Coordinates of C-alpha atoms in Angstrom, one line a residue:
M4 CA 77.2 72.7 227.3
L5 CA 77.4 76.0 225.2
A6 CA 79.8 78.6 226.6
I7 CA 81.2 81.9 224.5
D8 CA 84.6 82.3 224.9
R9 CA 85.2 85.5 222.9
L10 CA 83.6 87.8 220.5
Y11 CA 85.7 89.7 218.0
S12 CA 86.0 91.1 214.5
E13 CA 88.0 90.4 211.5
P14 CA 89.6 93.0 210.4
K15 CA 89.7 94.2 214.4
L16 CA 87.3 97.0 214.5
F17 CA 86.2 96.8 218.4
D18 CA 88.0 95.3 221.2
D19 CA 87.6 91.7 221.9
L20 CA 85.0 90.8 224.5
V21 CA 86.4 87.8 226.4
F22 CA 83.8 85.9 228.7
R23 CA 84.3 83.3 231.4
S24 CA 81.9 80.9 233.2
G25 CA 79.5 82.7 235.7
L26 CA 78.8 86.5 235.8
N27 CA 79.7 88.8 232.9
L28 CA 79.0 92.4 233.1
I29 CA 78.9 94.8 230.3
L30 CA 78.8 98.3 231.5
G31 CA 77.6 101.9 230.3
V32 CA 80.1 104.1 232.3
P33 CA 79.8 108.0 232.4
S34 CA 83.2 109.6 231.1
D35 CA 84.8 113.0 232.0
D36 CA 83.3 114.2 228.5
S37 CA 79.6 113.0 229.0
K38 CA 77.7 111.8 232.1
K39 CA 75.3 109.9 229.7
T40 CA 75.7 106.1 229.5
N41 CA 73.1 105.5 226.6
G42 CA 74.0 105.0 223.0
V43 CA 77.5 103.8 224.0
G44 CA 77.2 100.1 222.4
K45 CA 76.0 98.0 225.4
S46 CA 73.0 96.7 223.3
V47 CA 74.7 96.9 219.9
S48 CA 77.4 94.3 221.4
I49 CA 75.0 91.8 222.4
D50 CA 73.2 92.5 218.8
F51 CA 76.6 91.5 217.2
L52 CA 76.8 88.7 219.6
N53 CA 73.4 87.3 218.5
F54 CA 74.3 87.8 214.9
A55 CA 77.5 85.7 215.4
L56 CA 75.2 83.1 216.7
L57 CA 73.3 83.1 213.4
S58 CA 70.1 85.2 214.2
Q59 CA 68.0 86.7 211.3
Y60 CA 70.2 89.7 209.9
S61 CA 66.5 91.3 208.9
D62 CA 65.8 91.3 212.2
S63 CA 68.6 92.8 213.8
R64 CA 70.2 96.0 214.8
I65 CA 73.4 95.1 213.2
K66 CA 71.6 95.9 209.8
K67 CA 71.0 99.4 210.8
V68 CA 74.6 100.3 211.3
P69 CA 76.3 102.2 208.6
E70 CA 79.1 100.9 206.5
E71 CA 81.8 103.4 207.5
A72 CA 81.1 102.3 211.1
F73 CA 81.4 98.6 210.3
P74 CA 82.1 97.5 206.6
L75 CA 79.8 95.0 205.1
D76 CA 82.6 92.5 204.2
A77 CA 84.2 92.8 208.1
K78 CA 83.3 89.5 209.8
V79 CA 81.7 89.1 213.4
C80 CA 83.6 86.4 214.8
I81 CA 82.7 84.1 218.1
D82 CA 84.6 81.5 219.8
L83 CA 82.4 78.6 221.6
N84 CA 82.9 75.8 223.8
V85 CA 80.3 73.2 222.8
F86 CA 80.8 70.0 225.1
G87 CA 84.4 70.7 225.3
R88 CA 84.9 71.1 221.6
S89 CA 86.0 74.2 219.8
V90 CA 83.4 75.9 217.4
I91 CA 84.3 79.2 215.8
I92 CA 81.9 81.0 213.6
K93 CA 82.7 83.9 211.2
R94 CA 79.6 85.9 209.5
S95 CA 79.8 89.0 207.5
R96 CA 76.9 91.5 206.7
E97 CA 77.5 90.9 203.0
A98 CA 77.2 87.3 203.1
H99 CA 75.0 86.8 206.1
N100 CA 73.2 83.8 204.7
K101 CA 76.7 82.4 204.2
P102 CA 78.5 81.9 207.5
T103 CA 81.6 79.8 208.2
I104 CA 82.0 77.5 210.9
I105 CA 85.2 76.1 212.0
H106 CA 84.6 72.8 214.1
D107 CA 87.7 71.0 215.5
E108 CA 89.9 73.0 213.0
K109 CA 87.8 71.9 210.0
F110 CA 86.3 74.5 208.0
L111 CA 82.8 74.4 206.9
S112 CA 81.2 76.8 204.4
F113 CA 77.5 77.1 204.2
E114 CA 75.5 78.3 201.3
K115 CA 72.0 78.7 203.3
L116 CA 71.7 80.0 207.1
E117 CA 69.2 77.5 207.5
D118 CA 71.8 74.7 206.9
A119 CA 74.3 76.4 209.4
Q120 CA 71.8 76.7 212.1
A121 CA 70.7 73.1 211.5
F122 CA 74.5 72.1 212.0
L123 CA 74.8 73.8 215.5
S124 CA 71.5 72.2 216.5
A125 CA 72.9 68.8 215.8
L126 CA 75.9 69.7 217.8
V127 CA 74.3 71.3 220.9
F128 CA 71.5 68.3 220.9
D129 CA 74.1 65.5 220.3
G130 CA 72.9 62.4 221.8
V131 CA 69.4 63.6 222.3
R132 CA 66.9 61.2 220.8
E133 CA 63.7 62.7 221.9
E134 CA 62.1 65.5 219.8
H135 CA 63.9 68.8 220.6
P136 CA 63.5 72.4 219.4
S137 CA 65.9 74.1 217.0
F138 CA 69.0 76.1 218.1
R139 CA 67.7 79.3 217.3
S140 CA 64.2 78.8 218.9
M141 CA 66.1 78.1 222.2
L142 CA 68.1 81.1 221.8
G143 CA 64.9 83.0 221.8
I144 CA 64.3 82.8 225.2
F145 CA 68.1 82.5 226.4
I146 CA 68.9 85.8 224.5
R147 CA 65.9 88.1 224.8
D148 CA 65.7 90.9 222.6
E149 CA 65.7 94.3 224.5
R150 CA 62.7 95.3 222.3
S151 CA 60.9 92.6 223.7
E152 CA 60.5 94.8 226.6
F153 CA 60.6 91.4 229.0
K154 CA 56.8 91.7 228.7
S155 CA 56.4 88.1 228.7
I156 CA 58.0 84.9 229.9
I157 CA 57.2 83.2 226.8
N158 CA 58.3 85.3 224.0
G159 CA 61.5 86.8 223.8
Y160 CA 61.4 88.9 220.4
D161 CA 60.9 92.4 219.5
T162 CA 57.2 93.3 220.3
K163 CA 56.5 95.1 216.8
K164 CA 57.4 92.0 214.9
R165 CA 54.2 90.2 216.5
I166 CA 56.0 86.7 216.4
A167 CA 53.7 84.0 217.8
D168 CA 54.4 82.3 221.1
D169 CA 56.5 79.4 220.8
Y170 CA 55.9 77.1 223.9
G171 CA 58.2 74.3 222.4
P172 CA 61.4 75.3 224.4
H173 CA 59.6 76.0 227.6
L174 CA 58.0 72.2 227.5
Y175 CA 61.4 70.8 226.4
L176 CA 63.2 72.4 229.3
L177 CA 60.6 71.5 231.7
G178 CA 60.5 67.7 230.7
A179 CA 57.2 67.8 228.8
S180 CA 56.6 66.0 225.3
L181 CA 57.7 68.3 222.5
K182 CA 56.7 65.9 219.9
K183 CA 52.9 66.3 221.2
Y184 CA 52.8 69.8 221.5
K185 CA 54.1 69.7 217.5
R186 CA 51.6 67.3 216.5
I187 CA 48.6 69.5 217.9
K188 CA 50.2 72.7 216.1
R189 CA 50.0 70.7 213.1
L190 CA 46.3 69.7 213.7
Q191 CA 45.5 73.3 214.3
D192 CA 47.0 74.3 210.9
E193 CA 44.8 71.7 209.3
I194 CA 41.7 72.5 211.4
T195 CA 42.2 76.1 210.2
S196 CA 42.6 74.7 206.6
T197 CA 39.6 72.8 206.7
E198 CA 37.7 75.7 208.2
T199 CA 38.8 78.0 205.0
Q200 CA 37.4 75.3 202.7
I201 CA 33.9 75.1 204.4
T202 CA 33.7 79.0 204.4
K203 CA 34.4 79.0 200.6
L204 CA 32.0 76.3 200.1
K205 CA 29.6 78.2 201.7
A206 CA 30.3 81.2 199.7
D207 CA 30.0 79.1 196.5
V208 CA 26.6 77.9 197.4
Q209 CA 25.4 81.2 198.3
L210 CA 26.5 82.8 194.6
L211 CA 24.9 79.7 193.0
R212 CA 21.6 79.6 194.4
Q213 CA 21.3 82.8 196.9
K214 CA 20.7 80.7 199.7
K215 CA 22.4 79.3 202.7
I216 CA 23.9 75.9 202.2
E217 CA 21.1 74.1 204.8
D218 CA 18.5 75.8 202.8
A219 CA 19.8 75.1 199.4
R220 CA 19.9 71.2 200.2
S221 CA 16.2 71.1 199.2
D222 CA 17.1 72.5 195.8
L223 CA 19.3 69.7 195.0
N224 CA 16.2 67.2 195.0
E225 CA 14.4 69.7 193.0
L226 CA 16.9 70.1 190.3
D227 CA 17.7 66.5 190.0
A228 CA 13.9 65.9 189.3
E229 CA 14.1 68.9 186.4
V230 CA 17.2 67.4 184.8
T231 CA 15.3 64.0 184.8
A232 CA 12.4 65.4 183.2
I233 CA 14.3 67.5 180.6
E234 CA 16.1 64.0 179.6
E235 CA 12.9 62.4 178.8
S236 CA 11.6 65.4 176.7
I237 CA 14.7 65.3 174.6
E238 CA 14.3 61.6 174.0
N239 CA 10.8 62.2 172.8
L240 CA 11.3 65.3 170.8
E241 CA 11.3 64.5 167.0
N242 CA 10.3 67.5 165.2
S243 CA 11.7 67.1 162.0
A244 CA 12.3 64.3 159.1
A245 CA 15.9 65.6 158.9
Y246 CA 16.1 65.1 162.8
D247 CA 17.6 61.6 162.5
V248 CA 20.2 62.6 160.3
L249 CA 21.4 65.9 161.8
E250 CA 21.6 64.3 164.9
E251 CA 23.9 61.4 163.6
E252 CA 26.1 64.0 162.0
M253 CA 26.2 66.0 164.9
S254 CA 26.9 63.2 167.1
A255 CA 30.0 62.0 165.0
L256 CA 31.2 65.7 164.7
D257 CA 30.9 65.8 168.5
S258 CA 33.0 62.7 168.9
S259 CA 35.7 63.7 166.7
I260 CA 35.8 67.2 167.8
S261 CA 36.4 65.8 171.4
E262 CA 38.9 63.1 170.2
L263 CA 40.9 66.1 168.3
R264 CA 40.9 68.2 171.8
R265 CA 42.4 65.2 173.6
R266 CA 45.0 64.5 171.2
S267 CA 45.9 68.5 171.1
A268 CA 46.1 68.2 175.1
I269 CA 48.4 65.3 174.9
I270 CA 50.7 66.9 172.7
V271 CA 50.8 70.4 174.6
E272 CA 51.8 68.1 177.6
N273 CA 54.4 66.2 175.7
L274 CA 55.8 69.6 174.4
A275 CA 55.9 70.9 178.1
K276 CA 58.1 67.9 179.0
L277 CA 60.6 68.3 176.4
E278 CA 62.9 70.9 177.9
P279 CA 66.5 71.3 176.6
I280 CA 68.8 69.5 179.1
E281 CA 71.7 71.7 180.8
S282 CA 75.0 70.6 181.3
E283 CA 76.0 70.5 184.9
P284 CA 78.8 72.9 186.0
V285 CA 81.8 71.4 187.3
D286 CA 83.6 73.1 190.5
I287 CA 86.8 72.0 189.9
S288 CA 89.1 73.0 187.0
E289 CA 91.7 70.7 185.1
E290 CA 94.5 72.8 186.2
E291 CA 93.2 72.1 190.0
L292 CA 93.2 68.7 189.4
R293 CA 96.6 68.7 188.0
E294 CA 98.4 70.6 190.8
F295 CA 96.4 68.2 193.3
Y296 CA 97.5 65.2 191.8
N297 CA 101.0 66.1 190.9
G298 CA 101.6 66.9 194.4
L299 CA 100.9 63.5 195.3
K300 CA 103.0 62.0 192.5
V301 CA 104.9 63.6 189.7
G302 CA 102.9 63.1 186.3
L303 CA 99.7 61.6 187.8
G304 CA 97.9 65.1 187.6
D305 CA 98.9 65.6 183.9
L306 CA 97.4 62.0 183.3
I307 CA 94.2 62.5 185.3
S308 CA 93.7 66.1 184.0
R309 CA 94.0 64.8 180.5
D310 CA 91.3 62.1 181.2
F311 CA 89.0 64.5 183.0
G312 CA 89.3 66.8 180.0
Q313 CA 88.3 63.9 177.7
L314 CA 85.4 63.3 180.1
Q315 CA 84.2 66.5 180.1
D316 CA 84.4 66.4 176.1
F317 CA 82.6 63.2 175.9
K318 CA 79.9 64.5 178.3
Q319 CA 79.4 67.4 176.2
R320 CA 78.8 65.4 173.2
I321 CA 76.0 63.5 175.0
Y322 CA 74.3 66.6 176.3
R323 CA 74.5 68.2 172.1
F324 CA 73.1 64.8 171.0
Q325 CA 70.3 64.4 173.8
N326 CA 69.2 68.0 172.8
E327 CA 69.2 67.4 169.1
V328 CA 66.9 64.3 169.7
I329 CA 64.7 66.5 171.9
S330 CA 64.7 69.2 169.2
E331 CA 63.9 66.9 166.3
R332 CA 61.0 65.5 168.7
R333 CA 59.7 69.0 169.5
A334 CA 59.6 69.9 165.8
D335 CA 57.7 66.5 165.0
L336 CA 55.1 67.5 167.9
E337 CA 54.6 71.0 166.9
N338 CA 53.8 69.9 163.2
E339 CA 51.4 67.5 164.6
L340 CA 49.9 69.9 166.6
K341 CA 49.5 72.4 163.9
E342 CA 47.7 69.6 161.8
V343 CA 45.5 68.8 164.9
R344 CA 44.6 72.4 165.4
N345 CA 43.6 72.7 161.7
S346 CA 41.6 69.7 161.7
L347 CA 40.0 70.9 164.9
R348 CA 38.9 74.5 163.1
V349 CA 37.5 72.7 160.3
Q350 CA 35.2 70.4 162.0
D351 CA 34.2 73.2 164.6
R352 CA 33.0 75.1 161.6
E353 CA 31.0 71.9 160.2
Y354 CA 29.4 71.7 163.7
Q355 CA 28.3 75.4 163.5
K356 CA 26.8 74.9 160.0
R357 CA 24.6 72.0 161.6
L358 CA 23.7 74.1 164.5
K359 CA 22.4 76.7 162.0
L360 CA 20.2 74.2 160.2
L361 CA 18.5 73.2 163.3
D362 CA 17.7 77.0 164.0
Q363 CA 16.4 77.2 160.5
T364 CA 14.0 74.3 160.7
G365 CA 11.6 76.1 162.8
A366 CA 10.5 73.1 164.9
L367 CA 14.0 71.9 165.6
Q368 CA 14.8 75.4 167.0
T369 CA 12.8 73.8 170.3
L370 CA 15.4 71.0 170.4
K371 CA 18.2 73.8 170.7
Q372 CA 16.4 75.6 173.4
T373 CA 15.9 72.4 175.2
F374 CA 19.4 71.1 175.0
A375 CA 20.4 74.5 176.4
T376 CA 18.0 74.5 179.1
Y377 CA 19.1 70.9 179.9
Q378 CA 22.9 72.1 179.8
E379 CA 22.2 74.9 182.4
K380 CA 20.3 72.7 184.7
S381 CA 22.8 69.8 184.6
D382 CA 25.6 72.2 185.3
Q383 CA 23.8 73.9 188.4
L384 CA 22.9 70.2 189.6
S385 CA 26.5 69.3 189.2
D386 CA 28.0 72.0 191.0
L387 CA 25.4 72.3 193.6
R388 CA 25.9 68.4 194.5
S389 CA 29.7 68.9 194.2
F390 CA 29.5 72.0 196.8
I391 CA 27.1 70.3 199.3
T392 CA 28.9 66.9 199.1
G393 CA 32.3 68.9 199.7
Y394 CA 30.9 70.5 202.5
D395 CA 29.5 67.5 204.0
A396 CA 33.0 65.8 203.8
A397 CA 34.8 68.9 205.0
I398 CA 32.5 69.0 208.2
S399 CA 33.3 65.4 208.8
Q400 CA 36.8 66.0 208.5
K401 CA 36.8 68.8 211.0
R402 CA 35.2 67.0 213.3
E403 CA 37.6 63.9 213.0
Q404 CA 40.4 66.7 213.4
Q405 CA 39.2 68.2 216.1
L406 CA 38.8 64.7 218.0
E407 CA 42.3 63.8 217.2
K408 CA 43.6 67.4 218.5
D409 CA 41.5 66.9 221.5
I410 CA 43.1 63.4 222.2
E411 CA 46.5 64.8 221.5
L412 CA 45.9 67.5 224.2
Q413 CA 45.0 64.6 226.7
R414 CA 48.4 63.0 226.0
L415 CA 50.2 66.4 226.1
Q416 CA 48.7 66.7 229.6
S417 CA 49.6 63.4 230.6
S418 CA 53.3 64.2 229.4
I419 CA 53.1 67.3 231.6
D420 CA 51.6 65.5 234.4
D421 CA 54.5 62.7 234.3
A422 CA 56.7 65.5 234.5
E423 CA 55.4 66.9 237.8
M424 CA 58.5 66.2 239.8
I425 CA 60.2 68.8 237.5
K426 CA 57.7 71.3 237.6
D427 CA 57.5 71.1 241.6
S428 CA 61.3 71.2 241.8
F429 CA 61.4 74.2 239.4
E430 CA 58.6 76.1 241.5
R431 CA 60.7 75.6 244.5
T432 CA 63.5 77.4 242.8
I433 CA 61.4 80.0 241.7
L434 CA 60.3 80.4 245.5
D435 CA 63.5 80.6 247.1
M436 CA 64.8 83.0 244.7
H437 CA 61.5 85.2 245.1
G438 CA 62.1 84.8 248.8
Y439 CA 65.7 86.3 248.6
V440 CA 64.8 89.0 246.0
M441 CA 61.3 89.8 247.2
G442 CA 61.4 89.1 250.8
N443 CA 58.6 86.8 250.8
R444 CA 57.4 83.5 249.0
Q445 CA 54.1 84.8 247.5
A446 CA 54.6 83.3 244.2
S447 CA 53.3 80.4 242.2
F448 CA 54.2 78.5 239.0
K449 CA 51.6 76.3 237.0
Y450 CA 51.5 75.2 233.3
I451 CA 48.7 73.2 231.9
T452 CA 47.3 72.5 228.4
T453 CA 44.1 74.5 227.0
S454 CA 41.9 74.2 224.0
K455 CA 42.9 77.7 223.0
K456 CA 45.4 78.1 220.2
Q457 CA 48.5 78.6 222.1
V458 CA 48.0 74.8 223.3
V459 CA 49.7 75.4 226.6
E460 CA 49.2 78.1 229.5
I461 CA 52.4 78.7 231.5
S462 CA 51.8 81.3 234.4
L463 CA 54.1 82.5 237.0
R464 CA 52.5 85.0 239.5
I465 CA 54.9 87.0 241.9
D466 CA 54.4 89.6 244.4
S467 CA 52.8 92.9 243.2
D468 CA 52.1 91.4 239.6
G469 CA 51.2 93.9 236.7
S470 CA 53.5 96.8 237.3
H471 CA 56.3 97.7 234.6
S472 CA 59.3 96.8 237.1
V473 CA 57.3 93.4 238.1
E474 CA 56.8 92.5 234.6
R475 CA 60.5 92.5 234.2
E476 CA 61.3 90.7 237.7
K477 CA 58.9 87.9 236.7
T478 CA 61.3 87.3 233.4
F479 CA 64.2 87.7 235.4
I480 CA 63.3 85.3 238.2
Y481 CA 61.8 82.6 235.4
D482 CA 65.0 82.8 233.2
F483 CA 67.2 82.6 236.1
S484 CA 65.5 79.5 237.5
L485 CA 65.4 77.9 234.4
L486 CA 69.3 78.2 234.1
Q487 CA 70.0 76.9 237.8
N488 CA 67.4 74.7 238.6
D489 CA 68.8 70.9 238.9
Y490 CA 66.5 69.5 236.2
T491 CA 65.8 72.4 233.4
S492 CA 69.6 73.1 233.7
K493 CA 70.2 69.5 232.2
R494 CA 68.7 70.5 229.1
H495 CA 69.4 74.2 229.2
F496 CA 72.5 75.5 227.0
G497 CA 74.1 76.9 229.9
L498 CA 73.4 80.5 228.5
L499 CA 71.6 83.5 229.5
V500 CA 72.0 87.1 228.3
H501 CA 69.9 89.6 229.7
D502 CA 70.3 93.1 227.9
N503 CA 69.0 96.4 230.0
I504 CA 66.5 94.0 232.0
F505 CA 67.3 95.9 235.0
D506 CA 65.0 99.1 233.9
V507 CA 63.2 99.1 237.1
D508 CA 62.7 101.1 239.9
S509 CA 65.6 101.5 242.4
D510 CA 64.2 99.1 245.0
T511 CA 63.9 96.3 242.7
L512 CA 67.1 97.1 240.9
R513 CA 69.0 97.1 244.4
R514 CA 67.3 93.6 245.6
N515 CA 68.5 92.1 242.0
L516 CA 71.8 93.2 242.3
N517 CA 72.2 92.0 245.7
Y518 CA 71.0 88.6 244.7
I519 CA 73.5 88.3 241.8
A520 CA 76.3 89.7 244.2
G521 CA 75.4 87.2 246.9
H522 CA 75.2 83.9 244.5
M523 CA 77.4 84.9 241.7
H524 CA 80.2 82.2 242.5
E525 CA 77.3 79.8 242.5
F526 CA 76.1 80.4 239.0
R527 CA 75.6 77.3 236.6
G528 CA 76.6 78.3 233.0
Q529 CA 77.2 82.1 231.9
Y530 CA 75.1 85.0 232.7
I531 CA 75.8 88.0 230.5
L532 CA 74.2 91.2 231.8
T533 CA 74.3 94.5 230.3
L534 CA 74.0 97.6 233.0
N535 CA 74.3 101.4 233.3
S536 CA 76.8 101.5 236.0
D537 CA 75.8 105.3 237.0
R538 CA 72.5 104.3 238.3
A539 CA 73.4 101.0 239.3
S540 CA 76.3 102.2 241.6
S541 CA 74.0 105.1 242.9
D542 CA 71.2 102.8 243.9
A543 CA 73.2 99.7 245.1
P544 CA 77.0 100.9 245.7
E545 CA 78.0 97.9 247.7
E546 CA 76.5 95.5 245.3
M547 CA 78.3 97.0 242.4
T548 CA 81.7 97.1 244.3
A549 CA 81.1 93.4 244.9
L550 CA 80.5 92.8 241.1
Q551 CA 83.6 94.6 239.7
S552 CA 85.5 91.4 239.4
A553 CA 83.0 90.0 236.8
V554 CA 83.0 93.2 234.7
R555 CA 84.2 92.3 230.9
A556 CA 83.6 95.6 229.2
R557 CA 83.1 99.4 230.0
F558 CA 81.7 101.5 227.2
T559 CA 81.5 105.1 227.3
K560 CA 80.8 108.0 224.8
A561 CA 84.6 108.3 224.4
N562 CA 85.1 104.9 224.1
R563 CA 82.3 103.2 222.4
F564 CA 82.1 99.4 221.5
L565 CA 82.5 100.3 217.8
K566 CA 84.9 103.2 218.6
V567 CA 82.7 105.6 216.5
S568 CA 79.7 107.8 216.6
Y569 CA 77.1 107.1 214.1
Q570 CA 73.3 107.2 213.5
E571 CA 71.6 104.0 212.6
N572 CA 70.3 103.9 208.9

């Protein structure tokens, strides 16, 4: 499906790495000057490969390589074969978000990394009608980061990044419904959002009434009764002969002030909409048009470029006219807003004068106090009713979301059950490999849905679970089985990269290399493996001799991947 032919740079700053189908070894080898094999470039070469395959620059070790060792404008290039079609990717650190892809000899320049990743997804999933993972999420388990320490078969990323487990690629490879899994993840996010809303509403009620929300429900009825009683008191309150006149005047002023505020808000909103219109830039010049069309027919480019210039001039006149109209309209609205705000200040002063008259009448002071109490109680009633109503609605919504999630979990489990034949076949592949490597078939594989946040539980048990070596062994067996199984290989990219996965005990290393040597001519796809040859040759000399034909690069302290010694930034 996807095969790497060559990794190289422009200009040439490291030796081309040429890959073939089957096994590809990259070795760290002792030299006459130094017996050490760490720091020679094995892992960096894999990071360059991953960078060329559009990994995030911010997460890669290539970011730490100093400019004198690999200039920022130098391009990392990779030649791919995707379904028999040539694809070349070129990407520099300087423009890491703007890679170039050459597909069937057509140059495609991307302004965003995400667009380039989406393009590659469309290529590798060409013809796939069901929901599928992204290109990069699949590579997350096909090219595991050495810094993942191979602790988890699910997550292949640097453990320090704390990247959430994504079961999508695994479900896709095992034939289960990725669409249902994604739907459950979205429902989980919605439930989390609803729970946040519920927590906030509880806090709002606590702040308003100094009570828990269930205890505050009784306050709602009490406040309603108090507000009703105050309304009746206001209606019956006539303490002054001047009351009717003042009430009428203040009511009229209140209505007028409200109208002026409404008009002011509308004007402000309309002003915000009147932004100047900017002319759209044109990515081609008259000279480029003239040269292109003159190349087609003599004189045609001169004619078209002249018309193009006139068209551009006409567009600019239209932009200027539109902006003049907008400027005039803004000026009118600003004058109108000024008049409205002046009127608002005048009427507000008149309203305040009448409030002072109420204060001075003595008896009418009671009215003002009653109004103030009424307003306070009404606000409390409105807020409390809003909080409790919102809380009840959120609780109901969460119940519905939880029910929908449970239904989708059942549907996902049904999808897993429907793919049981794939699961059983995959487990047999694991057992066959386990029997060869570990000498027994004491292993098991299962995956089921769970109500936990992870949605799915995938479990691989092998002999002697738990040790450092066994966790790496578990990842090796799982990854390799996905690549080789009759069913999962059909959805696999056909590419697996393990960088320093065999940092294990001597016996485990020997058994794994023995398995690889015994099956290297039967491999599906490409398997790229980095090794320290000194230790491998010491622990498994016969196996390493058998694997020499698969060596694609040997790096030493004297012949490093980037040809120079450097300290990472």
